[in-house]
């Protein structure tokens, strides 16, 4: 490249302040590197083509003669690429940066790859073993070499690798025996490794070019500072003479100084124009020294109609020196960083503030809590005698607050109302915390959702701690009147104070969370302070979850033999026939250490820890296996969880359980609750219809307590309505409550009769309830009056007796 052209390329037209080292030149330098490597690649293609032609020419005769066109084509494609590359090497960097150059090189790679692939596909299978071995060696060398040549241009190397590897693969697939079986995976592995290497090499080349560009910027600081910044609103160029008077200034910089015409500032002293700026004294000192300076901060009054009253600039300059090291002129750049500073402050605010409420966010609270815990440890480090027992006056307390029933508010009134409620809660809590004293010692934060937290970072008596907790709850209790509804705001509060047993902030958060859990369990709208039994309860719950998981993952036989996880069955009676008609499977757990664990405890634990699907699967398969030994036509009722009904494997699981046990589908009845159906009505309908196609029956459990409509009920393939025990419990009593319950039961029975659904009443415990249900027309019953839950053995015996004798009157 001529020197004049090189200088024009690097520096550009001084009158236009051209980009001396922009992205285009970097792309051009990258293409230069690719072209240099492409020369070798093209030469290799020519050599490979001629080598293959010489190698196979003697054995390609007759009808195979046309195959010699592939090595000739490879050499010709290499020659075409070589001529194109040599021609392009003399182009300036700006022209090399054009996309057409890049795509032309990629095209050359693909074309030569196709020629080489043709050799692999057509010639390789036709030659003798010796030449085939040599062609294989050539391919093993050519694929990575060609790929590496195009590595800086990733898609060039990728194109070569994919095309040639595909050709080699098609060639070896035409072979037989061990050669094909070994060559196919080796070819795929080589192609994969080459493409991975291409990515790594491409990144390495780009990093090297970027490093070279950075070095050039350091060596040519003067040229780099004279780039054209006219396309960037925040970067302005300036140039002064030896006396500091402006010889050249960006029009944007002139406008920022309140002058529309930059020519009016020529010959004005730069220091005079910036005399009102904070930092101008340092700028004057820098301009008097023959040393470059960078990013000198200036703060000056705004001379434009901006949102801020102040502008923030950074100034950099490089002196031009004569032979005696005297300043001839200065050239530099000014950057307006006002917007950047505002954005930085806003990002800082967003990083530390909850957007919805304006409170501190989780990150701030966790950081402050970690700092406070570390400070507490330091404070007690010099007091070993006191370190063995908690301090009577807490040094640090964390309160976690969770709104009660916030999800219901969101679901019923909408998320917009929910957001307004959260802002109101934040306002009330902020006003309450303001009365606690030093604002710096109290961090109120929103952790996410409806969860808030307060960190009390100062020594305080326990009585004050309890008073503050109650004050927080009391601040929320007044009814909040929204545009759409009046909301009764309540919250649960968990409190934990630091002591030497807390190694870090995470432990303090865990304890506060345990206390919050205890507050919710205590009935909500209460505060609970952490104590040791809470952690013991947590460990017990974790132990139950661990043991339950081990049981569910153990072979089914081991669970039954150990007497740990088992099924009992609640008998169900047919009123018309007066005999036992089936039973509902009830899960029981007899822990080897803790004894009987209530389903009301371990089933919610299974839901919380992702074990409910395994648990439901186990119950379904186990119940079907045991019901297969019952006398026909005794029915089995099994409850389905919400997760099972939403899952994709339910139908296959039921089919597998029936087939594995040899139980006919007509004898299986699957129970779902109204609540589960309403969570995803469309998905529930799909699943229930698919189950009905298997032949199983569907029962709607706890009917009358949910929110299903008659229209929705008509769309569901339901065979049985189970009347909830809350209605049954009121039957047989005197008073309005019994009359209302009887009316509801009659309506449910009539609804079932009108829609072809049977009815079953659960929780029958007294003869009066049984007689009332009989008068209402209920068809099936279950409850302690008729039979308590039985283990599989006694149940089978009772079913055998019920099936072998005439119908009897139901138990009283």
Short mmCIF file of C-alpha atoms in Angstrom, two decimals, residues 49 52-75 115-127:
data_model
loop_
_atom_site.label_atom_id
_atom_site.label_comp_id
_atom_site.label_asym_id
_atom_site.label_seq_id
_atom_site.Cartn_x
_atom_site.Cartn_y
_atom_site.Cartn_z
CA UNK A 49 -6.05 -31.53 -6.39
CA UNK A 52 -5.08 -36.74 -5.93
CA UNK A 53 -5.15 -36.53 -9.74
CA UNK A 54 -1.67 -38.09 -9.92
CA UNK A 55 -2.59 -40.70 -7.34
CA UNK A 56 -5.84 -41.97 -8.90
CA UNK A 57 -5.27 -41.27 -12.57
CA UNK A 58 -3.77 -44.71 -13.32
CA UNK A 59 -6.77 -46.58 -11.90
CA UNK A 60 -9.57 -44.41 -13.24
CA UNK A 61 -10.39 -45.82 -16.63
CA UNK A 62 -13.41 -46.36 -18.78
CA UNK A 63 -16.69 -45.31 -17.22
CA UNK A 64 -14.85 -43.99 -14.17
CA UNK A 65 -12.80 -41.51 -16.15
CA UNK A 66 -15.26 -38.69 -15.48
CA UNK A 67 -14.45 -38.88 -11.76
CA UNK A 68 -11.10 -37.22 -12.48
CA UNK A 69 -13.07 -33.99 -12.84
CA UNK A 70 -13.26 -33.81 -9.02
CA UNK A 71 -9.50 -33.44 -8.37
CA UNK A 72 -9.24 -31.20 -11.44
CA UNK A 73 -12.11 -29.13 -10.03
CA UNK A 74 -10.37 -28.94 -6.64
CA UNK A 75 -7.20 -27.61 -8.25
CA UNK A 115 -14.74 -30.48 -4.74
CA UNK A 116 -12.93 -32.31 -1.97
CA UNK A 117 -16.20 -33.89 -0.84
CA UNK A 118 -16.74 -35.14 -4.39
CA UNK A 119 -13.39 -36.94 -4.25
CA UNK A 120 -14.43 -38.58 -0.99
CA UNK A 121 -17.87 -39.58 -2.24
CA UNK A 122 -17.07 -40.79 -5.77
CA UNK A 123 -13.38 -41.70 -5.96
CA UNK A 124 -12.55 -42.96 -2.44
CA UNK A 125 -14.86 -46.06 -2.56
CA UNK A 126 -13.65 -47.02 -6.08
CA UNK A 127 -9.89 -47.25 -5.60
#
